[in-house]
PDB file of C-alpha atoms and ligand atoms in Angstrom:
ATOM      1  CA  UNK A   1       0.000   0.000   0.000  1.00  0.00           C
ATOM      2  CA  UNK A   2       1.025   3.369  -1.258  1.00  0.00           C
ATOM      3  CA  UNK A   3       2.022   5.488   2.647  1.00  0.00           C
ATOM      4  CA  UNK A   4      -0.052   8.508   1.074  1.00  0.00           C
ATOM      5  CA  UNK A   5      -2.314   6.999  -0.113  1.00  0.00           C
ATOM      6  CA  UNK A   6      -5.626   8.308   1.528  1.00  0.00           C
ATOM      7  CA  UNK A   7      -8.463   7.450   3.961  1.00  0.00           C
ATOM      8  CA  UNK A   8     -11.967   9.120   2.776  1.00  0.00           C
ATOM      9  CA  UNK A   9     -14.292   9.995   5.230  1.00  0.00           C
ATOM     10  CA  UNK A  10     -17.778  10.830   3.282  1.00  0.00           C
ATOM     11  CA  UNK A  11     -21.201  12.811   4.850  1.00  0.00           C
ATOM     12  CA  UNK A  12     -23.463  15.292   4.150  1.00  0.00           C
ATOM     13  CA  UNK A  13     -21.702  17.864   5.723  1.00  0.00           C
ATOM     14  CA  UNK A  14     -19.508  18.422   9.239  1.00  0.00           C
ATOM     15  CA  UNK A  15     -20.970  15.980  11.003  1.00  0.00           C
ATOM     16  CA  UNK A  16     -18.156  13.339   9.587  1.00  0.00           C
ATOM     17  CA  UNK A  17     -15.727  15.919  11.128  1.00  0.00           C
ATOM     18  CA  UNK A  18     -16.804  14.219  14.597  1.00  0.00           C
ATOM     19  CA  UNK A  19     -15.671  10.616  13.084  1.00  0.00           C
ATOM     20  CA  UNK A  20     -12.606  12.431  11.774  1.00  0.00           C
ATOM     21  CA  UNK A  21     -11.615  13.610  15.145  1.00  0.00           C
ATOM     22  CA  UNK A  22     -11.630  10.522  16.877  1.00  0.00           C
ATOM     23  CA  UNK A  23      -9.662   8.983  13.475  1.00  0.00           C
ATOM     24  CA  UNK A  24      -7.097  11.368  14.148  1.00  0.00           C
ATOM     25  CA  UNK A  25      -6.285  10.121  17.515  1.00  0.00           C
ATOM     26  CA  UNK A  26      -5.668   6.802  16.476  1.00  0.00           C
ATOM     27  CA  UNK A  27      -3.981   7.141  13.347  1.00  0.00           C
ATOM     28  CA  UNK A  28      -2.590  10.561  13.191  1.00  0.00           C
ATOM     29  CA  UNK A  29      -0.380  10.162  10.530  1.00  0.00           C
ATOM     30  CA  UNK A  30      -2.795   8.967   8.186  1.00  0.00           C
ATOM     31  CA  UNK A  31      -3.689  11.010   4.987  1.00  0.00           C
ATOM     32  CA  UNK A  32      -7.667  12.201   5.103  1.00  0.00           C
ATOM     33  CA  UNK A  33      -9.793  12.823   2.332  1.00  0.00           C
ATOM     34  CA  UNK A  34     -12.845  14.542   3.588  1.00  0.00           C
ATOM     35  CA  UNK A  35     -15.559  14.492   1.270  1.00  0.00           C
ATOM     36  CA  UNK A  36     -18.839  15.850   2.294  1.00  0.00           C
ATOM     37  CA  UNK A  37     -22.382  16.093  -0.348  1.00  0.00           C
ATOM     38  CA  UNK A  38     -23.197  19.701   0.947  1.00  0.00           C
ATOM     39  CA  UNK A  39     -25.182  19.789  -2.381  1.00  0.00           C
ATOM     40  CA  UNK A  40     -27.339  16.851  -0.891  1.00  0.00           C
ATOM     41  CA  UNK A  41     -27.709  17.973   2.158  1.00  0.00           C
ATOM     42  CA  UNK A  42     -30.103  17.104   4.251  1.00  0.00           C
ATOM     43  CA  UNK A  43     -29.745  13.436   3.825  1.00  0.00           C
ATOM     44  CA  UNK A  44     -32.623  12.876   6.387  1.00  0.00           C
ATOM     45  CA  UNK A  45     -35.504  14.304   4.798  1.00  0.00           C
ATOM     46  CA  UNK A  46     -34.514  12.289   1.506  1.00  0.00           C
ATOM     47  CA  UNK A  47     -35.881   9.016   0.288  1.00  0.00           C
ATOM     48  CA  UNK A  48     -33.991   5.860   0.429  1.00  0.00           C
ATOM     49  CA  UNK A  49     -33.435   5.732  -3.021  1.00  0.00           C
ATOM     50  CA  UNK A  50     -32.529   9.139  -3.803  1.00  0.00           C
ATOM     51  CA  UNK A  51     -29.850   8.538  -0.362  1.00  0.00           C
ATOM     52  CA  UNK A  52     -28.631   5.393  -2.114  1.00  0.00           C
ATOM     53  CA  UNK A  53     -28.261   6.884  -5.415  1.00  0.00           C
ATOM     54  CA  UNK A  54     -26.475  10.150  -4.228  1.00  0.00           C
ATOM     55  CA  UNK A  55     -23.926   8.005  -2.164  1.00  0.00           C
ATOM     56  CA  UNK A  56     -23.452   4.970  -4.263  1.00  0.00           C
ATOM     57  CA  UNK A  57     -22.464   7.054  -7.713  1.00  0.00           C
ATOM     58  CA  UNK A  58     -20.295   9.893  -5.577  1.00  0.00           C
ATOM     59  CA  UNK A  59     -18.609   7.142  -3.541  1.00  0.00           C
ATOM     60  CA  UNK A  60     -17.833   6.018  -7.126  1.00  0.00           C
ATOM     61  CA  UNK A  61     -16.902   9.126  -8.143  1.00  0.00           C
ATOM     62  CA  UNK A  62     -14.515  10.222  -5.216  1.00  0.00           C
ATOM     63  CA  UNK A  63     -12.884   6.590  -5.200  1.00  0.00           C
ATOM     64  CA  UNK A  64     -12.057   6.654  -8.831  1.00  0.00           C
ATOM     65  CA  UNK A  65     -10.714  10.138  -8.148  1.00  0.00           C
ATOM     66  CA  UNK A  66      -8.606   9.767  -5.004  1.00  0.00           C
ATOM     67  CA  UNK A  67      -7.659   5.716  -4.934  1.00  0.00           C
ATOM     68  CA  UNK A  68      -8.487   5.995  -1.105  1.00  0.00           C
ATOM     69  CA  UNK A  69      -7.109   2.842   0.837  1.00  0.00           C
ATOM     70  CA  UNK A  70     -10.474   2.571   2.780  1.00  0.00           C
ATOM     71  CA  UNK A  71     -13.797   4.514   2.683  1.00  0.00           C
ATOM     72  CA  UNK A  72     -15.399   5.687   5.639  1.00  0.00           C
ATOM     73  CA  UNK A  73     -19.516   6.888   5.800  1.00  0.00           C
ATOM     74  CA  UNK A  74     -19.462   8.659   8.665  1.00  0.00           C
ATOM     75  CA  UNK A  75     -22.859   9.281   8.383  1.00  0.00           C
ATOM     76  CA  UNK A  76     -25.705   7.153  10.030  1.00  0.00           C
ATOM     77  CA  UNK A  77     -28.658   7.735   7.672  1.00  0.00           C
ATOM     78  CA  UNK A  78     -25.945   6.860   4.473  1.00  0.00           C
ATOM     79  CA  UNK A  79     -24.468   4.034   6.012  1.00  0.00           C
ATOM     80  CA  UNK A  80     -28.174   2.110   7.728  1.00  0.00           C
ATOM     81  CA  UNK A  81     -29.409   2.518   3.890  1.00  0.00           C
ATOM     82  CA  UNK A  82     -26.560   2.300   1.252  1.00  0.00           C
ATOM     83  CA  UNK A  83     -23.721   0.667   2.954  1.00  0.00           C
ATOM     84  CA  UNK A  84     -24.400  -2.859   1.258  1.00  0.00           C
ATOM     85  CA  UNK A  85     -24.671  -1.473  -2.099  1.00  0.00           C
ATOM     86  CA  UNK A  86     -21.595   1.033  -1.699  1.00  0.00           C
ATOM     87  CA  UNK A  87     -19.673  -2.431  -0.347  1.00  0.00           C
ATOM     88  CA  UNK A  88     -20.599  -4.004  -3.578  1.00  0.00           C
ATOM     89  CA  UNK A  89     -19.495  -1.553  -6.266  1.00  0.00           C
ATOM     90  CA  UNK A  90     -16.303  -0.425  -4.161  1.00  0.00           C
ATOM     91  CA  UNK A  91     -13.455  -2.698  -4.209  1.00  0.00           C
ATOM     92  CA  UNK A  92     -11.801  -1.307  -0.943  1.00  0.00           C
ATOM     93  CA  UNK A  93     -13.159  -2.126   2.839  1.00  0.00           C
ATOM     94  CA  UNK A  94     -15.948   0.137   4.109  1.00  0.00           C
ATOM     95  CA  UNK A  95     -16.638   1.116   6.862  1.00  0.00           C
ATOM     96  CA  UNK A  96     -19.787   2.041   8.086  1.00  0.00           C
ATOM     97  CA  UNK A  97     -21.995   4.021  10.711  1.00  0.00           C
ATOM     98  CA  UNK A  98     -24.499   2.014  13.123  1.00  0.00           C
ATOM     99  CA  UNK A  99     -26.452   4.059  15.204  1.00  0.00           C
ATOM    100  CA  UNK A 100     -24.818   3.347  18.898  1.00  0.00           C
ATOM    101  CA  UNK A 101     -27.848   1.186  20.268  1.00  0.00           C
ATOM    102  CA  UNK A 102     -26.002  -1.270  21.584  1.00  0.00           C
ATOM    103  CA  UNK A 103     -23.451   0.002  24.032  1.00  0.00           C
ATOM    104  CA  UNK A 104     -26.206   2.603  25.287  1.00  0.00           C
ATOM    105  CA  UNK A 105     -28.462  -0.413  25.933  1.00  0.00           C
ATOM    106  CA  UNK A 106     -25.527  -1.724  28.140  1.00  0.00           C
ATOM    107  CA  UNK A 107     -25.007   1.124  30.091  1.00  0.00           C
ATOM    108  CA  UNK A 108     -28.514   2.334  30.825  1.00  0.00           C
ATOM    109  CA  UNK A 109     -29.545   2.122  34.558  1.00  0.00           C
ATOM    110  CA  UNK A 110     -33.180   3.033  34.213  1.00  0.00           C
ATOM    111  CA  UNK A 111     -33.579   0.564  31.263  1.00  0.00           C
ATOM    112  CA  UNK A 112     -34.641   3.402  29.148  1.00  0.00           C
ATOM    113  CA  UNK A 113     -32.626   5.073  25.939  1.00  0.00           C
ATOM    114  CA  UNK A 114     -33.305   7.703  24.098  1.00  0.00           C
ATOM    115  CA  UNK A 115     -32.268   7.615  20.182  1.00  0.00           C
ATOM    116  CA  UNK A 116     -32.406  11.345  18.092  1.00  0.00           C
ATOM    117  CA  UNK A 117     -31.470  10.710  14.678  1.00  0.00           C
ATOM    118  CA  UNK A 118     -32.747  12.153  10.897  1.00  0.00           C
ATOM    119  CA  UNK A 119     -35.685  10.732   9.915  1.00  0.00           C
ATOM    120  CA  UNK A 120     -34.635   9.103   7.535  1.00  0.00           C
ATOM    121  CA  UNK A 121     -32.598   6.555   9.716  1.00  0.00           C
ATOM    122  CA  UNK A 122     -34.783   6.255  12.769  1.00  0.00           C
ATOM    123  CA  UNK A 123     -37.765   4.688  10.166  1.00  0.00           C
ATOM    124  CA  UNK A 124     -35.036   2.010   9.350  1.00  0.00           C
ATOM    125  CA  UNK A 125     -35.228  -1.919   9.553  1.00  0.00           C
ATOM    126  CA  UNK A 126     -32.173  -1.435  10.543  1.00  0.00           C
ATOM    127  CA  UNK A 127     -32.625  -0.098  13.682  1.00  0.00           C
ATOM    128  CA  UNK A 128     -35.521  -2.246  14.250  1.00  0.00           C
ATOM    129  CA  UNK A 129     -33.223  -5.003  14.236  1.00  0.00           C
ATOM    130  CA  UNK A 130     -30.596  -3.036  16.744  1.00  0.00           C
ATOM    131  CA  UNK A 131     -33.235  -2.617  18.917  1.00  0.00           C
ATOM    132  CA  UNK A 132     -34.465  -6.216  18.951  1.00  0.00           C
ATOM    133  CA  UNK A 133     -30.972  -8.183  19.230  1.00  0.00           C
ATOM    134  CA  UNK A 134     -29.253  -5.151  21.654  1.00  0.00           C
ATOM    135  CA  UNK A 135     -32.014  -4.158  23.746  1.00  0.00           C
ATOM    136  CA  UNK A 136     -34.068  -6.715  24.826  1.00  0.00           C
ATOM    137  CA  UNK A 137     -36.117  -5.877  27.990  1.00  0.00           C
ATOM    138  CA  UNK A 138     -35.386  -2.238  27.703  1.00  0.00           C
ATOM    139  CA  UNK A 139     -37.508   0.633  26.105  1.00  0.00           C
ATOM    140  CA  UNK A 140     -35.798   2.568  23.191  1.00  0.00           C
ATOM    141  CA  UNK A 141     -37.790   6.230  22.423  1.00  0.00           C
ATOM    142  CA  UNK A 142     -36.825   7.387  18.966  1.00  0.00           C
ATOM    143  CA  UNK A 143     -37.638  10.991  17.650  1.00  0.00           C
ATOM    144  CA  UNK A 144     -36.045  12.211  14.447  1.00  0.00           C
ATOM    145  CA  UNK A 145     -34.547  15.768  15.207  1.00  0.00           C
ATOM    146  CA  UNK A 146     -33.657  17.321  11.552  1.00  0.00           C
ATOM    147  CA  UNK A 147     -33.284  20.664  12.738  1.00  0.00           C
ATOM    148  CA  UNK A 148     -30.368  19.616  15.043  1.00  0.00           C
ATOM    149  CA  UNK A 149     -28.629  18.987  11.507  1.00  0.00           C
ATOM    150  CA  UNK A 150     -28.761  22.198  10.852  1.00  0.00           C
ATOM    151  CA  UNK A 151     -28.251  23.549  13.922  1.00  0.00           C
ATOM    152  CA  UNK A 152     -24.772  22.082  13.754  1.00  0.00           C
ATOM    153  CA  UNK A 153     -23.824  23.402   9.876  1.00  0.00           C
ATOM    154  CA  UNK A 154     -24.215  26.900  11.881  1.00  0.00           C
ATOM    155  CA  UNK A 155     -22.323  26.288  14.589  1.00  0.00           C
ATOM    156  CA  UNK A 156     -19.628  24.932  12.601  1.00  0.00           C
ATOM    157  CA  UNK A 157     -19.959  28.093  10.378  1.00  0.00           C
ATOM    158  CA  UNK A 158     -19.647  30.564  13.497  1.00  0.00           C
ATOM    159  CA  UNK A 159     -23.020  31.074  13.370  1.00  0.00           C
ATOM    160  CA  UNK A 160     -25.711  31.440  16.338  1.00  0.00           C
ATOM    161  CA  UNK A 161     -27.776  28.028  17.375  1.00  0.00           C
ATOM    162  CA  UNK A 162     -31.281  28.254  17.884  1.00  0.00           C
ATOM    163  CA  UNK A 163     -32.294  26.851  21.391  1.00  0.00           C
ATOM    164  CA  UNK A 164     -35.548  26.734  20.463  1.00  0.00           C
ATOM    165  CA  UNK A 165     -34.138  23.892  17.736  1.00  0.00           C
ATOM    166  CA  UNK A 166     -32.356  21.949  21.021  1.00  0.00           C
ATOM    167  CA  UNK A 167     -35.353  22.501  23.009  1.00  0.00           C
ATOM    168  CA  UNK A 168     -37.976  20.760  20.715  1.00  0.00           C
ATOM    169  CA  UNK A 169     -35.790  17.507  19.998  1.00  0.00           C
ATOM    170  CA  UNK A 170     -34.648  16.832  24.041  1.00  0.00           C
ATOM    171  CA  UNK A 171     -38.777  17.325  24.428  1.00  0.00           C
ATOM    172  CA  UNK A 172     -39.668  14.988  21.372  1.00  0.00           C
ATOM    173  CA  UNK A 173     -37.588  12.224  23.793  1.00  0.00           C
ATOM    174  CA  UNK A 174     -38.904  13.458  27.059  1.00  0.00           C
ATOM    175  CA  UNK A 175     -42.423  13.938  26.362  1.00  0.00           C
ATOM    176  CA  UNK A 176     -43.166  10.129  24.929  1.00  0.00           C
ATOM    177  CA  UNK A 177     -43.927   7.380  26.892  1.00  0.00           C
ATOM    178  CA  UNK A 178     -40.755   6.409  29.005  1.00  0.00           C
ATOM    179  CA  UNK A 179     -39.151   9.367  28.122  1.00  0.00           C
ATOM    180  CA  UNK A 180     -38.914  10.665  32.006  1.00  0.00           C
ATOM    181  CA  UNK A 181     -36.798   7.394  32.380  1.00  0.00           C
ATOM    182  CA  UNK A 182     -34.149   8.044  29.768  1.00  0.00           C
ATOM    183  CA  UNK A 183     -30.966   8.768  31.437  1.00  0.00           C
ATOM    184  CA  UNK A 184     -28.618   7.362  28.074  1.00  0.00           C
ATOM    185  CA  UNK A 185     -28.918   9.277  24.700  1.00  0.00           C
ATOM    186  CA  UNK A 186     -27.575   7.776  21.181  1.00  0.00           C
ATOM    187  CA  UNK A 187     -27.254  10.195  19.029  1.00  0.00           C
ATOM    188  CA  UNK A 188     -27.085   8.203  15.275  1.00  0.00           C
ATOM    189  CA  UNK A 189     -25.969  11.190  13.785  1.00  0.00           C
ATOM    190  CA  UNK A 190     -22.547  12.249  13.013  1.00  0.00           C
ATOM    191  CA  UNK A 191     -23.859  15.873  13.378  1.00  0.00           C
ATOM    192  CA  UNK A 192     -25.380  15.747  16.499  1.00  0.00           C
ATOM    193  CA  UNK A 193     -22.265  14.715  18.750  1.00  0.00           C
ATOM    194  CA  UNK A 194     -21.443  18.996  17.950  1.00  0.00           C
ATOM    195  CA  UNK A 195     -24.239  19.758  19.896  1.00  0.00           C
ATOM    196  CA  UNK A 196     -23.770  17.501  23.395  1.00  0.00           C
ATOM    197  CA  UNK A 197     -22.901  20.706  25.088  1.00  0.00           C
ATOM    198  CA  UNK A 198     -26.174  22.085  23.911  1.00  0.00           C
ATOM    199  CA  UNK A 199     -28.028  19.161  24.489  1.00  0.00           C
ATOM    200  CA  UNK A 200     -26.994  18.392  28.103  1.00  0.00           C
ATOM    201  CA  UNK A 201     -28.187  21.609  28.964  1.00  0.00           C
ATOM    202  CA  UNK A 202     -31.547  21.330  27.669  1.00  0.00           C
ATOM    203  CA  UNK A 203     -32.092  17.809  29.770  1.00  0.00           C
ATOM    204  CA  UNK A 204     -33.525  18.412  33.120  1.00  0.00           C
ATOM    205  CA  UNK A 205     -31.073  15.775  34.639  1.00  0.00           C
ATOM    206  CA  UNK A 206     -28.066  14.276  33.422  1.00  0.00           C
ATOM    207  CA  UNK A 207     -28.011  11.891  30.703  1.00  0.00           C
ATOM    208  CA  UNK A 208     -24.883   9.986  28.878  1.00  0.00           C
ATOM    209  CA  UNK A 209     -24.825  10.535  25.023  1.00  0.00           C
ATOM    210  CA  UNK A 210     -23.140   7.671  22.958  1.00  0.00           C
ATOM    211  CA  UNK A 211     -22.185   7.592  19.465  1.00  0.00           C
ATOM    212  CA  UNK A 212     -20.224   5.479  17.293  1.00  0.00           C
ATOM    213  CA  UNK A 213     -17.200   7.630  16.174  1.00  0.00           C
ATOM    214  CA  UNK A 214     -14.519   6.033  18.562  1.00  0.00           C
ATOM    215  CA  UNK A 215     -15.755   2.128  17.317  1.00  0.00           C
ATOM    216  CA  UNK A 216     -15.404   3.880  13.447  1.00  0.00           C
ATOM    217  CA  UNK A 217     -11.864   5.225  14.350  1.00  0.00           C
ATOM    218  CA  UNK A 218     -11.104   1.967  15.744  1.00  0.00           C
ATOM    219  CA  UNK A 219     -12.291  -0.621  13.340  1.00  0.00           C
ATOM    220  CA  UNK A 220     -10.826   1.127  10.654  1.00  0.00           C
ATOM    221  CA  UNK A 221      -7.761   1.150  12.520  1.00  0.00           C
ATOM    222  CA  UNK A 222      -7.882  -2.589  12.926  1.00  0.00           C
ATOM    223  CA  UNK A 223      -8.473  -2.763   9.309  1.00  0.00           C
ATOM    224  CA  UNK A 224      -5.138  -0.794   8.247  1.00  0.00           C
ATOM    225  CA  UNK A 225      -3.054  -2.831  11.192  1.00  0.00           C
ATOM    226  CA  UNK A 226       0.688  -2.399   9.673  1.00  0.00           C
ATOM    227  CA  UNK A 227      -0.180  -0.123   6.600  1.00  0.00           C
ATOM    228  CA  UNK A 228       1.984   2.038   6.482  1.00  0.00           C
ATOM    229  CA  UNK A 229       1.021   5.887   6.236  1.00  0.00           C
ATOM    230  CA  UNK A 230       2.624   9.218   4.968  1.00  0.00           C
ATOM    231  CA  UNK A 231       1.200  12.586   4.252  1.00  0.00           C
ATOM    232  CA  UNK A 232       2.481  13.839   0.692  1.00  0.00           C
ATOM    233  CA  UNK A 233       0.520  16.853   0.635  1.00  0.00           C
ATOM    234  CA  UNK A 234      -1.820  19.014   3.245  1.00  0.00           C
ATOM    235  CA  UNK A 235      -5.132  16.778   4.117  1.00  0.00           C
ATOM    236  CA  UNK A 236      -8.074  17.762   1.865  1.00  0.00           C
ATOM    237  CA  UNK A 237     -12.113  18.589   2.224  1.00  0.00           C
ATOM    238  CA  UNK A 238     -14.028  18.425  -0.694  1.00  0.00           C
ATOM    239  CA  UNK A 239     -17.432  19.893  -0.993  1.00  0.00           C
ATOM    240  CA  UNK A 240     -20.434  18.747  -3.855  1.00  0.00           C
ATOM    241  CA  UNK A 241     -21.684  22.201  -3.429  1.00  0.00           C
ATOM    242  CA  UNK A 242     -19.650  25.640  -3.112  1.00  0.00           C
ATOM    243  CA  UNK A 243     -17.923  25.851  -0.320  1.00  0.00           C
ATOM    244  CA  UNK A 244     -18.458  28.665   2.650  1.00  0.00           C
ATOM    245  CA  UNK A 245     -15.381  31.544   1.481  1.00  0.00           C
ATOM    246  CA  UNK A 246     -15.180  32.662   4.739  1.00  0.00           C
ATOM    247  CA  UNK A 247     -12.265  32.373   6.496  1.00  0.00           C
ATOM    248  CA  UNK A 248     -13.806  31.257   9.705  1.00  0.00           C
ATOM    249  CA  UNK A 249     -14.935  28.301   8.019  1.00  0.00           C
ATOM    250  CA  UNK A 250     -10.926  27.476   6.630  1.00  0.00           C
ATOM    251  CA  UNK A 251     -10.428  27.946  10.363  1.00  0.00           C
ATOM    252  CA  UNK A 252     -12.533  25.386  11.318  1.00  0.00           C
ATOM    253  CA  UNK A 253     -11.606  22.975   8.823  1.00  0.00           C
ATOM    254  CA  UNK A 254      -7.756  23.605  10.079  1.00  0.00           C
ATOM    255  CA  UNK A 255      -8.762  22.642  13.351  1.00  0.00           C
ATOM    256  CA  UNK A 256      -9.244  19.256  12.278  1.00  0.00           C
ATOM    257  CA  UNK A 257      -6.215  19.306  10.039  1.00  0.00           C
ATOM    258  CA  UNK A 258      -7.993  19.956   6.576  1.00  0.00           C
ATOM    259  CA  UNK A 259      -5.719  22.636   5.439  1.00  0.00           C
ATOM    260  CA  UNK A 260      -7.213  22.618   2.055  1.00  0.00           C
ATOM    261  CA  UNK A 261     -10.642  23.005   0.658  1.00  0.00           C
ATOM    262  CA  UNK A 262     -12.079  22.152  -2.841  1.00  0.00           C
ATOM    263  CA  UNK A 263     -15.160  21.761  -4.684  1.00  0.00           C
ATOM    264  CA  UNK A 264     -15.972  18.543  -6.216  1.00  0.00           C
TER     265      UNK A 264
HETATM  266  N1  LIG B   1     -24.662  13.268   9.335  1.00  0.00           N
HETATM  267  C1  LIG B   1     -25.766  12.524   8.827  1.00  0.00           C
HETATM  268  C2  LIG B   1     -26.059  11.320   9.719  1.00  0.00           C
HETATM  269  O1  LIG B   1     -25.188  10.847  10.436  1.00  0.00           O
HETATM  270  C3  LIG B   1     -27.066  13.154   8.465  1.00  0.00           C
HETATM  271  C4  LIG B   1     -27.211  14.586   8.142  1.00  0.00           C
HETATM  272  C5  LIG B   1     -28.245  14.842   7.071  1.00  0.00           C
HETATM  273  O2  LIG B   1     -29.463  14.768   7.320  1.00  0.00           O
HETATM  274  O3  LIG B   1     -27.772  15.109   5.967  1.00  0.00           O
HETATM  275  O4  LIG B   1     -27.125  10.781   9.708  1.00  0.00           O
END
């Protein structure tokens, strides 16, 4: 394997950047490609086929562009609908998202988790079948929170966050049945980990929030074991739509080592 050749991390739009960071801790020297479908974006309000579409053929796209050594979707509502086709056109390993049911159903004390995702991924199978092999005996209260994806494109841009946004998807989990009892939150999506400060406040009591990045970093760790790695050029993000010109945003990206910034 080529040392620069890359790792591409693929969302929507920032909320990979939370998969990234926990990527960079375990493999630090590893070239990033960050791609994100800012022209798609929202994924969740989307139907599955226009979701598998958009991801399959840019997947294609970005692979045939970049020769990445493995792909990451570091989004939730991508990966629980077109990871099995993306995994049969792509010849490299994939790896995906899975909304974090199962180690929240381990650590819950009241028996009771909470799950805010788009909602596109909270209507799938997929989850259905989380919740019946991981949390047997314990109640799981879904609500999809869309404006919490947006919420987190401003923050990430500088801009203000709407509490009234934070407010209506901690009481879409607290007003349903069980939803005094949830003391563990998954958020299953990558966007949503931006907004845990946020979020805490707006519970009335403390909750845990779990999400998958760290298992992501670390799988796809296990997956390069011994590659070896070597950055030939500055990391890149790559955006499907144009990207913000502010310099704010370049700031941002910097922090998480994307020094440069391109449009697809
Ligand atoms: N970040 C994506 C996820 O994990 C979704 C954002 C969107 O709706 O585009 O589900």
């Amino acid at each position: 394997m080529a040392p620069a050749a890359p790792i591409l991390l693929f969302d929507s739009g920032v909320g990979g950047l939370t998969v990234l960071a926990e990527l960079r801790k375990v493999l630090p020297q590893a070239p990033v490609i960050y791609a994100a479908d800012t022209a798609g974006l929202p994924y969740g309000a989307k139907s599955e086929a226009e979701i598998a579409a958009r991801v399959a053929g840019l997947l294609g796209v970005l692979s045939e562009r970049y020769r990445p050594r493995l792909a990451v979707i570091a989004c939730n509502t991508a990966s629980t609908i077109a990871l099995g086709m993306v995994r049969e056109v792509l010849q490299i390993p994939i790896v995906g998202t899975v909304p974090a049911i199962k180690p929240a159903a381990a650590l819950t004390q009241t028996g009771t988790v909470g799950l805010l995702g788009t909602a596109a991924t909270i209507r799938q199978r997929y989850v259905d079948q989380l919740e019946a092999e991981f949390a047997v005996g314990k109640h799981v209260v879904r609500f999809p929170a869309p404006g919490l994806v947006e919420a987190a494109e401003a923050k990430m841009r500088g801009d203000p966050v709407d509490p009234a946004i934070i407010h209506d998807a901690v009481q879409g989990l607290l007003a349903q049945p069980w939803g005094d009892q949830i003391d563990t939150v998954v958020l299953a999506c990558t966007h949503f980990p931006l907004l845990a400060d946020e979020l805490a406040r707006a519970f009335p009591r403390p909750v845990t929030f779990v999400d998958g990045a760290e298992g992501i970093a670390r799988r796809t760790a296990s997956l390069l074991a011994g590659q070896p790695f070597a950055r030939s050029k500055p990391d890149l993000a790559v955006f499907t739509a144009e990207p913000d010109s502010r310099a704010s945003f370049a700031r941002m990206l910097s922090t998480y080592g994307l020094e440069r910034i391109e449009r697809l």
